[in-house]
Each structure stands twice: as structure tokens, then as C-alpha cells.
PDB file of C-alpha atoms in Angstrom:
ATOM      1  CA  MET A   1     -73.089  60.600  81.425  1.00  0.00           C
ATOM      2  CA  PRO A   2     -71.611  57.570  83.191  1.00  0.00           C
ATOM      3  CA  ALA A   3     -67.886  57.466  83.776  1.00  0.00           C
ATOM      4  CA  PRO A   4     -65.949  55.192  81.386  1.00  0.00           C
ATOM      5  CA  PRO A   5     -65.112  51.797  82.836  1.00  0.00           C
ATOM      6  CA  LYS A   6     -61.711  51.348  84.398  1.00  0.00           C
ATOM      7  CA  ALA A   7     -59.181  49.282  82.508  1.00  0.00           C
ATOM      8  CA  PRO A   8     -58.585  45.806  83.921  1.00  0.00           C
ATOM      9  CA  PRO A   9     -55.209  45.235  85.557  1.00  0.00           C
ATOM     10  CA  ARG A  10     -52.441  44.267  83.155  1.00  0.00           C
ATOM     11  CA  ARG A  11     -51.688  40.538  83.019  1.00  0.00           C
ATOM     12  CA  PRO A  12     -48.236  39.029  82.263  1.00  0.00           C
ATOM     13  CA  GLY A  13     -47.163  39.660  78.688  1.00  0.00           C
ATOM     14  CA  GLU A  14     -49.955  42.146  77.994  1.00  0.00           C
ATOM     15  CA  LEU A  15     -49.321  45.519  76.359  1.00  0.00           C
ATOM     16  CA  GLY A  16     -51.492  47.286  78.900  1.00  0.00           C
ATOM     17  CA  ARG A  17     -53.073  49.273  76.082  1.00  0.00           C
ATOM     18  CA  ALA A  18     -56.241  48.723  74.049  1.00  0.00           C
ATOM     19  CA  SER A  19     -56.093  48.820  70.258  1.00  0.00           C
ATOM     20  CA  VAL A  20     -58.900  50.507  68.319  1.00  0.00           C
ATOM     21  CA  ASP A  21     -59.535  51.347  64.681  1.00  0.00           C
ATOM     22  CA  ALA A  22     -57.476  54.253  63.328  1.00  0.00           C
ATOM     23  CA  ARG A  23     -60.719  56.106  62.592  1.00  0.00           C
ATOM     24  CA  PHE A  24     -61.021  56.841  66.325  1.00  0.00           C
ATOM     25  CA  LYS A  25     -57.699  58.702  66.567  1.00  0.00           C
ATOM     26  CA  LYS A  26     -59.459  62.068  66.281  1.00  0.00           C
ATOM     27  CA  VAL A  27     -61.673  61.434  69.285  1.00  0.00           C
ATOM     28  CA  LEU A  28     -59.486  59.232  71.483  1.00  0.00           C
ATOM     29  CA  PRO A  29     -56.116  60.245  72.907  1.00  0.00           C
ATOM     30  CA  ILE A  30     -53.222  57.941  72.056  1.00  0.00           C
ATOM     31  CA  ALA A  31     -51.782  56.423  75.213  1.00  0.00           C
ATOM     32  CA  SER A  32     -48.020  56.365  75.455  1.00  0.00           C
ATOM     33  CA  PRO A  33     -46.411  52.943  75.943  1.00  0.00           C
ATOM     34  CA  LEU A  34     -45.215  51.847  79.338  1.00  0.00           C
ATOM     35  CA  PRO A  35     -41.691  53.146  80.035  1.00  0.00           C
ATOM     36  CA  SER A  36     -38.997  50.506  79.607  1.00  0.00           C
ATOM     37  CA  ASN A  37     -37.663  51.118  83.125  1.00  0.00           C
ATOM     38  CA  GLY A  38     -41.034  50.411  84.721  1.00  0.00           C
ATOM     39  CA  PRO A  39     -42.769  50.302  87.022  1.00  0.00           C
ATOM     40  CA  PHE A  40     -44.433  47.188  85.626  1.00  0.00           C
ATOM     41  CA  ALA A  41     -46.442  46.074  88.627  1.00  0.00           C
ATOM     42  CA  SER A  42     -50.208  45.658  88.477  1.00  0.00           C
ATOM     43  CA  ALA A  43     -52.718  43.846  90.641  1.00  0.00           C
ATOM     44  CA  LEU A  44     -51.784  40.685  88.683  1.00  0.00           C
ATOM     45  CA  VAL A  45     -48.079  41.223  87.972  1.00  0.00           C
ATOM     46  CA  PRO A  46     -45.392  41.727  90.629  1.00  0.00           C
ATOM     47  CA  GLU A  47     -42.570  44.121  89.817  1.00  0.00           C
ATOM     48  CA  HIS A  48     -39.881  41.440  90.105  1.00  0.00           C
ATOM     49  CA  LEU A  49     -39.854  38.413  87.808  1.00  0.00           C
ATOM     50  CA  ASN A  50     -38.790  35.962  90.536  1.00  0.00           C
ATOM     51  CA  GLU A  51     -41.912  36.946  92.483  1.00  0.00           C
ATOM     52  CA  LEU A  52     -44.000  36.427  89.335  1.00  0.00           C
ATOM     53  CA  HIS A  53     -42.537  32.934  88.947  1.00  0.00           C
ATOM     54  CA  ALA A  54     -43.408  31.996  92.530  1.00  0.00           C
ATOM     55  CA  GLN A  55     -46.915  33.440  92.112  1.00  0.00           C
ATOM     56  CA  GLU A  56     -47.614  31.547  88.883  1.00  0.00           C
ATOM     57  CA  LEU A  57     -46.156  28.266  90.104  1.00  0.00           C
ATOM     58  CA  LYS A  58     -48.393  28.385  93.178  1.00  0.00           C
ATOM     59  CA  ALA A  59     -51.463  29.325  91.121  1.00  0.00           C
ATOM     60  CA  ILE A  60     -50.914  26.559  88.564  1.00  0.00           C
ATOM     61  CA  GLY A  61     -50.563  23.983  91.305  1.00  0.00           C
ATOM     62  CA  LYS A  62     -50.273  20.297  90.566  1.00  0.00           C
ATOM     63  CA  VAL A  63     -50.672  19.384  86.899  1.00  0.00           C
ATOM     64  CA  SER A  64     -51.795  15.965  85.707  1.00  0.00           C
ATOM     65  CA  ALA A  65     -50.160  15.238  82.377  1.00  0.00           C
ATOM     66  CA  SER A  66     -52.454  14.262  79.498  1.00  0.00           C
ATOM     67  CA  GLN A  67     -52.599  10.492  79.058  1.00  0.00           C
ATOM     68  CA  THR A  68     -54.555  10.705  75.808  1.00  0.00           C
ATOM     69  CA  LEU A  69     -55.571  13.309  73.240  1.00  0.00           C
ATOM     70  CA  ASP A  70     -59.295  12.628  73.600  1.00  0.00           C
ATOM     71  CA  ARG A  71     -59.838  16.136  75.035  1.00  0.00           C
ATOM     72  CA  PRO A  72     -57.303  18.299  73.223  1.00  0.00           C
ATOM     73  CA  HIS A  73     -56.593  21.939  73.879  1.00  0.00           C
ATOM     74  CA  LYS A  74     -58.052  24.153  71.144  1.00  0.00           C
ATOM     75  CA  GLY A  75     -54.539  24.991  69.950  1.00  0.00           C
ATOM     76  CA  LEU A  76     -54.048  21.380  68.831  1.00  0.00           C
ATOM     77  CA  VAL A  77     -57.467  20.762  67.321  1.00  0.00           C
ATOM     78  CA  GLN A  78     -56.596  21.682  63.725  1.00  0.00           C
ATOM     79  CA  LEU A  79     -53.378  19.661  63.760  1.00  0.00           C
ATOM     80  CA  LEU A  80     -55.229  16.614  65.108  1.00  0.00           C
ATOM     81  CA  LYS A  81     -58.004  17.030  62.523  1.00  0.00           C
ATOM     82  CA  GLN A  82     -55.368  17.092  59.801  1.00  0.00           C
ATOM     83  CA  GLU A  83     -53.873  13.900  61.218  1.00  0.00           C
ATOM     84  CA  GLN A  84     -57.309  12.242  61.231  1.00  0.00           C
ATOM     85  CA  ARG A  85     -57.916  13.200  57.594  1.00  0.00           C
ATOM     86  CA  ARG A  86     -54.631  11.554  56.672  1.00  0.00           C
ATOM     87  CA  ARG A  87     -55.581   8.501  58.703  1.00  0.00           C
ATOM     88  CA  ASP A  88     -58.944   8.241  56.936  1.00  0.00           C
ATOM     89  CA  LYS A  89     -57.330   8.516  53.495  1.00  0.00           C
ATOM     90  CA  ASN A  90     -54.878   5.797  54.420  1.00  0.00           C
ATOM     91  CA  ALA A  91     -57.759   3.514  55.371  1.00  0.00           C
ATOM     92  CA  GLU A  92     -59.473   4.112  52.004  1.00  0.00           C
ATOM     93  CA  ARG A  93     -56.454   3.480  49.789  1.00  0.00           C
ATOM     94  CA  GLU A  94     -53.771   0.843  49.547  1.00  0.00           C
ATOM     95  CA  TRP A  95     -51.066   3.498  49.435  1.00  0.00           C
ATOM     96  CA  THR A  96     -50.765   7.251  49.937  1.00  0.00           C
ATOM     97  CA  TRP A  97     -47.783   9.551  50.242  1.00  0.00           C
ATOM     98  CA  ASP A  98     -49.561  11.733  52.812  1.00  0.00           C
ATOM     99  CA  GLU A  99     -49.516   9.495  55.862  1.00  0.00           C
ATOM    100  CA  PRO A 100     -50.150  10.664  59.432  1.00  0.00           C
ATOM    101  CA  LYS A 101     -47.029  12.369  60.782  1.00  0.00           C
ATOM    102  CA  PHE A 102     -47.350  11.699  64.486  1.00  0.00           C
ATOM    103  CA  ASP A 103     -48.917   8.249  64.797  1.00  0.00           C
ATOM    104  CA  THR A 104     -45.749   6.828  66.318  1.00  0.00           C
ATOM    105  CA  PRO A 105     -45.437   6.291  70.090  1.00  0.00           C
ATOM    106  CA  LEU A 106     -42.944   9.144  70.326  1.00  0.00           C
ATOM    107  CA  GLY A 107     -44.964  11.456  68.067  1.00  0.00           C
ATOM    108  CA  LYS A 108     -48.065  10.948  70.196  1.00  0.00           C
ATOM    109  CA  ARG A 109     -46.063  11.644  73.350  1.00  0.00           C
ATOM    110  CA  ARG A 110     -44.786  14.942  71.932  1.00  0.00           C
ATOM    111  CA  LEU A 111     -48.370  16.019  71.248  1.00  0.00           C
ATOM    112  CA  ARG A 112     -49.505  14.953  74.724  1.00  0.00           C
ATOM    113  CA  ILE A 113     -46.718  17.039  76.309  1.00  0.00           C
ATOM    114  CA  LEU A 114     -47.781  20.116  74.331  1.00  0.00           C
ATOM    115  CA  ASN A 115     -51.414  19.454  75.207  1.00  0.00           C
ATOM    116  CA  SER A 116     -50.581  19.273  78.922  1.00  0.00           C
ATOM    117  CA  LEU A 117     -48.592  22.489  78.690  1.00  0.00           C
ATOM    118  CA  PHE A 118     -51.290  24.386  76.782  1.00  0.00           C
ATOM    119  CA  LEU A 119     -53.922  23.299  79.311  1.00  0.00           C
ATOM    120  CA  ALA A 120     -51.718  24.464  82.185  1.00  0.00           C
ATOM    121  CA  LEU A 121     -51.218  27.843  80.508  1.00  0.00           C
ATOM    122  CA  SER A 122     -54.954  28.189  79.854  1.00  0.00           C
ATOM    123  CA  LYS A 123     -55.531  27.737  83.571  1.00  0.00           C
ATOM    124  CA  ARG A 124     -53.809  31.123  83.966  1.00  0.00           C
ATOM    125  CA  GLY A 125     -55.634  32.780  81.069  1.00  0.00           C
ATOM    126  CA  HIS A 126     -52.920  32.241  78.467  1.00  0.00           C
ATOM    127  CA  ASP A 127     -52.829  30.184  75.300  1.00  0.00           C
ATOM    128  CA  GLY A 128     -50.782  28.132  72.867  1.00  0.00           C
ATOM    129  CA  ASP A 129     -51.109  26.479  69.492  1.00  0.00           C
ATOM    130  CA  ALA A 130     -49.265  24.220  67.068  1.00  0.00           C
ATOM    131  CA  TYR A 131     -49.291  23.222  63.419  1.00  0.00           C
ATOM    132  CA  GLU A 132     -47.496  20.716  61.217  1.00  0.00           C
ATOM    133  CA  HIS A 133     -45.175  21.699  58.374  1.00  0.00           C
ATOM    134  CA  ASP A 134     -42.953  19.273  56.459  1.00  0.00           C
ATOM    135  CA  GLY A 135     -43.548  16.636  59.096  1.00  0.00           C
ATOM    136  CA  GLU A 136     -42.428  18.831  61.995  1.00  0.00           C
ATOM    137  CA  ILE A 137     -44.406  20.327  64.867  1.00  0.00           C
ATOM    138  CA  HIS A 138     -44.222  24.118  65.070  1.00  0.00           C
ATOM    139  CA  ALA A 139     -45.599  25.398  68.369  1.00  0.00           C
ATOM    140  CA  ARG A 140     -45.826  28.620  70.311  1.00  0.00           C
ATOM    141  CA  ALA A 141     -47.031  29.896  73.665  1.00  0.00           C
ATOM    142  CA  ILE A 142     -49.178  33.039  73.795  1.00  0.00           C
ATOM    143  CA  ILE A 143     -48.694  34.955  77.044  1.00  0.00           C
ATOM    144  CA  GLY A 144     -50.981  37.966  77.057  1.00  0.00           C
ATOM    145  CA  ASP A 145     -50.061  39.740  73.818  1.00  0.00           C
ATOM    146  CA  THR A 146     -46.618  38.128  73.608  1.00  0.00           C
ATOM    147  CA  HIS A 147     -45.694  35.090  71.512  1.00  0.00           C
ATOM    148  CA  LEU A 148     -42.846  32.679  72.293  1.00  0.00           C
ATOM    149  CA  GLY A 149     -41.603  29.676  70.321  1.00  0.00           C
ATOM    150  CA  LEU A 150     -41.765  26.119  71.681  1.00  0.00           C
ATOM    151  CA  ASP A 151     -40.014  23.010  70.461  1.00  0.00           C
ATOM    152  CA  VAL A 152     -40.148  19.391  71.634  1.00  0.00           C
ATOM    153  CA  GLN A 153     -37.282  17.346  70.214  1.00  0.00           C
ATOM    154  CA  ILE A 154     -35.321  14.163  70.846  1.00  0.00           C
ATOM    155  CA  VAL A 155     -32.253  14.474  73.054  1.00  0.00           C
ATOM    156  CA  GLY A 156     -29.032  12.972  71.721  1.00  0.00           C
ATOM    157  CA  SER A 157     -28.406  10.568  68.862  1.00  0.00           C
ATOM    158  CA  HIS A 158     -31.183   8.308  67.588  1.00  0.00           C
ATOM    159  CA  ARG A 159     -32.013   6.168  64.601  1.00  0.00           C
ATOM    160  CA  THR A 160     -33.459   7.977  61.598  1.00  0.00           C
ATOM    161  CA  VAL A 161     -35.125   7.059  58.312  1.00  0.00           C
ATOM    162  CA  ARG A 162     -35.483   9.082  55.129  1.00  0.00           C
ATOM    163  CA  GLN A 163     -39.063  10.057  54.357  1.00  0.00           C
ATOM    164  CA  GLN A 164     -39.962  12.213  51.345  1.00  0.00           C
ATOM    165  CA  GLY A 165     -36.448  13.610  51.254  1.00  0.00           C
ATOM    166  CA  TYR A 166     -36.208  14.377  54.969  1.00  0.00           C
ATOM    167  CA  LEU A 167     -34.397  12.496  57.730  1.00  0.00           C
ATOM    168  CA  ARG A 168     -36.995  11.673  60.374  1.00  0.00           C
ATOM    169  CA  PRO A 169     -36.818   9.780  63.681  1.00  0.00           C
ATOM    170  CA  ALA A 170     -37.361   6.061  63.113  1.00  0.00           C
ATOM    171  CA  PRO A 171     -41.083   5.309  63.569  1.00  0.00           C
ATOM    172  CA  ASP A 172     -40.411   2.460  66.011  1.00  0.00           C
ATOM    173  CA  LEU A 173     -38.548   4.608  68.546  1.00  0.00           C
ATOM    174  CA  PRO A 174     -40.188   3.996  71.931  1.00  0.00           C
ATOM    175  CA  ALA A 175     -42.143   6.692  73.754  1.00  0.00           C
ATOM    176  CA  SER A 176     -39.458   6.550  76.461  1.00  0.00           C
ATOM    177  CA  THR A 177     -36.893   8.056  74.074  1.00  0.00           C
ATOM    178  CA  PRO A 178     -35.477  11.116  75.906  1.00  0.00           C
ATOM    179  CA  LEU A 179     -37.099  14.397  74.921  1.00  0.00           C
ATOM    180  CA  ALA A 180     -36.355  18.058  75.604  1.00  0.00           C
ATOM    181  CA  LEU A 181     -38.744  21.001  75.522  1.00  0.00           C
ATOM    182  CA  ARG A 182     -37.139  24.271  74.486  1.00  0.00           C
ATOM    183  CA  LEU A 183     -38.518  27.770  75.016  1.00  0.00           C
ATOM    184  CA  ASP A 184     -37.410  30.023  72.159  1.00  0.00           C
ATOM    185  CA  PRO A 185     -38.661  33.543  73.013  1.00  0.00           C
ATOM    186  CA  GLY A 186     -37.605  35.195  69.756  1.00  0.00           C
ATOM    187  CA  PHE A 187     -38.207  32.252  67.388  1.00  0.00           C
ATOM    188  CA  ASP A 188     -34.520  32.625  66.493  1.00  0.00           C
ATOM    189  CA  ARG A 189     -32.885  30.004  68.743  1.00  0.00           C
ATOM    190  CA  LYS A 190     -31.251  32.743  70.826  1.00  0.00           C
ATOM    191  CA  ASP A 191     -31.589  33.075  74.606  1.00  0.00           C
ATOM    192  CA  THR A 192     -33.354  29.724  74.787  1.00  0.00           C
ATOM    193  CA  VAL A 193     -34.259  27.806  77.951  1.00  0.00           C
ATOM    194  CA  SER A 194     -34.853  24.065  77.948  1.00  0.00           C
ATOM    195  CA  TRP A 195     -36.054  21.199  80.132  1.00  0.00           C
ATOM    196  CA  GLN A 196     -35.536  17.506  79.430  1.00  0.00           C
ATOM    197  CA  ASP A 197     -36.101  13.968  80.604  1.00  0.00           C
ATOM    198  CA  ASP A 198     -33.469  13.027  83.153  1.00  0.00           C
ATOM    199  CA  GLY A 199     -33.414   9.730  84.946  1.00  0.00           C
ATOM    200  CA  ASP A 200     -36.839   8.984  86.396  1.00  0.00           C
ATOM    201  CA  SER A 201     -37.926  12.631  86.050  1.00  0.00           C
ATOM    202  CA  LYS A 202     -39.819  13.030  82.785  1.00  0.00           C
ATOM    203  CA  LEU A 203     -41.029  16.191  81.107  1.00  0.00           C
ATOM    204  CA  GLU A 204     -44.575  15.241  82.060  1.00  0.00           C
ATOM    205  CA  SER A 205     -43.676  15.783  85.735  1.00  0.00           C
ATOM    206  CA  LYS A 206     -42.305  19.266  85.018  1.00  0.00           C
ATOM    207  CA  ILE A 207     -45.307  20.808  83.254  1.00  0.00           C
ATOM    208  CA  ALA A 208     -46.195  23.192  86.110  1.00  0.00           C
ATOM    209  CA  GLU A 209     -42.611  24.435  86.378  1.00  0.00           C
ATOM    210  CA  ILE A 210     -42.340  24.848  82.597  1.00  0.00           C
ATOM    211  CA  ALA A 211     -45.670  26.694  82.368  1.00  0.00           C
ATOM    212  CA  ALA A 212     -44.672  29.113  85.145  1.00  0.00           C
ATOM    213  CA  ALA A 213     -41.316  29.746  83.456  1.00  0.00           C
ATOM    214  CA  ILE A 214     -43.027  30.386  80.112  1.00  0.00           C
ATOM    215  CA  ILE A 215     -45.360  32.957  81.699  1.00  0.00           C
ATOM    216  CA  VAL A 216     -42.334  34.699  83.215  1.00  0.00           C
ATOM    217  CA  GLY A 217     -40.629  34.455  79.811  1.00  0.00           C
ATOM    218  CA  GLY A 218     -43.595  36.188  78.201  1.00  0.00           C
ATOM    219  CA  GLU A 219     -43.467  39.050  80.695  1.00  0.00           C
ATOM    220  CA  LYS A 220     -39.690  39.322  80.305  1.00  0.00           C
ATOM    221  CA  LYS A 221     -39.969  39.480  76.516  1.00  0.00           C
ATOM    222  CA  PHE A 222     -42.664  42.156  76.831  1.00  0.00           C
ATOM    223  CA  ARG A 223     -40.416  44.279  79.048  1.00  0.00           C
ATOM    224  CA  LEU A 224     -37.418  43.857  76.737  1.00  0.00           C
ATOM    225  CA  GLY A 225     -39.686  44.754  73.827  1.00  0.00           C
ATOM    226  CA  LEU A 226     -40.441  48.123  75.445  1.00  0.00           C
ATOM    227  CA  ARG A 227     -36.736  48.924  75.555  1.00  0.00           C
ATOM    228  CA  GLU A 228     -36.245  47.781  71.975  1.00  0.00           C
ATOM    229  CA  ALA A 229     -39.204  49.932  70.885  1.00  0.00           C
ATOM    230  CA  GLU A 230     -37.712  52.981  72.619  1.00  0.00           C
ATOM    231  CA  GLU A 231     -34.334  52.343  70.996  1.00  0.00           C
ATOM    232  CA  ARG A 232     -36.009  51.925  67.620  1.00  0.00           C
ATOM    233  CA  ALA A 233     -37.969  55.153  68.091  1.00  0.00           C
ATOM    234  CA  GLU A 234     -34.762  56.979  69.040  1.00  0.00           C
ATOM    235  CA  ARG A 235     -32.970  55.672  65.942  1.00  0.00           C
ATOM    236  CA  GLU A 236     -35.909  56.802  63.814  1.00  0.00           C
ATOM    237  CA  ARG A 237     -35.847  60.242  65.499  1.00  0.00           C
ATOM    238  CA  ILE A 238     -32.119  60.601  64.837  1.00  0.00           C
ATOM    239  CA  GLU A 239     -32.540  59.498  61.224  1.00  0.00           C
ATOM    240  CA  LYS A 240     -35.444  61.917  60.747  1.00  0.00           C
ATOM    241  CA  GLU A 241     -33.402  64.782  62.200  1.00  0.00           C
ATOM    242  CA  LYS A 242     -30.478  63.818  59.966  1.00  0.00           C
ATOM    243  CA  ARG A 243     -32.718  63.994  56.895  1.00  0.00           C
ATOM    244  CA  ARG A 244     -34.090  67.352  58.063  1.00  0.00           C
ATOM    245  CA  GLN A 245     -30.599  68.779  58.486  1.00  0.00           C
ATOM    246  CA  GLU A 246     -29.559  67.447  55.089  1.00  0.00           C
ATOM    247  CA  ARG A 247     -32.646  69.042  53.558  1.00  0.00           C
ATOM    248  CA  LEU A 248     -31.847  72.396  55.230  1.00  0.00           C
ATOM    249  CA  ALA A 249     -28.271  72.195  54.005  1.00  0.00           C
ATOM    250  CA  GLN A 250     -29.501  71.461  50.500  1.00  0.00           C
ATOM    251  CA  LEU A 251     -31.904  74.427  50.630  1.00  0.00           C
ATOM    252  CA  ASN A 252     -29.107  76.706  51.884  1.00  0.00           C
ATOM    253  CA  ARG A 253     -26.827  75.573  49.067  1.00  0.00           C
ATOM    254  CA  GLN A 254     -29.596  76.211  46.583  1.00  0.00           C
ATOM    255  CA  ARG A 255     -30.266  79.647  48.107  1.00  0.00           C
ATOM    256  CA  LEU A 256     -26.589  80.621  47.805  1.00  0.00           C
ATOM    257  CA  GLN A 257     -26.479  79.360  44.241  1.00  0.00           C
ATOM    258  CA  ASN A 258     -29.569  81.425  43.445  1.00  0.00           C
ATOM    259  CA  LEU A 259     -27.933  84.506  44.982  1.00  0.00           C
ATOM    260  CA  ARG A 260     -24.776  83.972  42.937  1.00  0.00           C
ATOM    261  CA  THR A 261     -26.839  83.514  39.799  1.00  0.00           C
ATOM    262  CA  SER A 262     -28.815  86.682  40.545  1.00  0.00           C
ATOM    263  CA  GLY A 263     -25.585  88.663  41.137  1.00  0.00           C
ATOM    264  CA  GLU A 264     -24.129  87.424  37.883  1.00  0.00           C
ATOM    265  CA  LEU A 265     -27.263  88.437  35.981  1.00  0.00           C
ATOM    266  CA  LEU A 266     -27.139  91.901  37.581  1.00  0.00           C
ATOM    267  CA  ARG A 267     -23.512  92.386  36.536  1.00  0.00           C
ATOM    268  CA  GLN A 268     -24.312  91.308  32.998  1.00  0.00           C
ATOM    269  CA  ALA A 269     -27.205  93.773  32.916  1.00  0.00           C
TER     270      ALA A 269
END
């Protein structure tokens, strides 16, 4: 019988464990998670995050920002198809409430920035996607098995208009309007990191740096998640032991009550 194949080396953000159907639990041993104190190193992941950043930045190399959306990353395809359907409906009718959301110069630039970033991440075997909800872009990066929030928004004050009950950036804002890209690891606007247009240095020139930082962010979130999982398991263990002790105490009280009842019945007899 041939030996089972060796597991591939863990990549940044990966769990390092394979998931199978629960029906196999009787024939396959359950692997314990990686310990939260490491070691984390594999053939593809250095132990220290600053070394991982340098490794990924070098591997990504020079990135040419997307000038158009003619060849979109797969994570933007559905959003762009939805935009095209709105565009087609607009062409068929004199008026429709469901107009394209990102046909402005600035809206198109936001999508191009995400497209450039997703393509840079895919170069390292990672992913990203985005969808539209209530006229806003909701995006995420997928590093291994770890998801992180992304947001591309206008920096500072700008003109707005009210559309369908929401205040939106004015459609005639130029593409040069300053933007910031924010990495939101927990999708909760905590511990965020951001990059923005500054002077002659635009976000488009920082894609490689941002992509490398996001990969490191995915690995960092994975490592923190191990600690949180251990803490959660310990809380559950303590709570389970507390319930067990309470149950034992209840049984002891019931046993004593039964003994007292039996003694009383004997005296009455």
C-alpha cells in the first residue's frame, strides 16, 4: 500500500489542516490545531512577520495598475455584470431608478484600484472579491483561509448629493479626488491600517506594498485567531467544569435529602 502523500507546506493565512466530512471521523484522527505560540514557520512562511513582508514584497515585484476593467479579476466579475445589466436597462428606458452605481470617474477608479490589488494578490496564490450593496462597494481579501475587510473611500470633505435616501459623492467628482484604502482585518473597523493618495504618490503606485501588507495581515490574523480559539476553548472547559460541579452538588443535596426522608420514614415506622 503506497504511503499517503505529504501535506503541502502551509501558506500565509492557511489553517494548516485539511477539512473532511464528519463521516470520516471514525477512520481519520483529528489533528490538533497549531499552538498559538508557534512555531509557525513552513517552507513558504517565515517565523517572523517582518521577514514575511520582505519576502512577499520581493515576490510580488513591480505592479502595473489596471488602466481599464476590460480584463477584470474574477472577484469583480459579478459586480461588473450587475453594473452592465443596469446600464443596458438604462439604454432601453427613458428613466429607471436602478442606475449604474460606479459609472462616475471616481467610481471607476475605485474599481480599478481593487482590480489591481486582487490581481497582485492572485500572483501569490491569494484572492479577493467585492459586491455592491446600497450603492457601496463591500470588498475583502482572502489570504489562505483568512478573510480581511477592504474599503476604498474618499479622503476628507467632498461634495455630496442625495440619491434614493442616501448621501453619495457627487457624480462629477474628478478621478483625482484623494482616496484611501483601508485594511479592516476583523470587519469591525478596529486595528485598521490604511494607505492614501499623498501629493504625487497615488494609491495605484502603492499596490505592491499594500498587497504585501495584506498578506502579512492575513497571517497575523490567523495567528491571533489561534490564541483566541485557545482562550475560547479554555472558557468553555471552565464553564463545563462549573456545570459538572453544580450538577454534583445538586446530586449530593438530593442524596442527603433522600437520606433524611428515609430516616424520617424509619422513625415513623
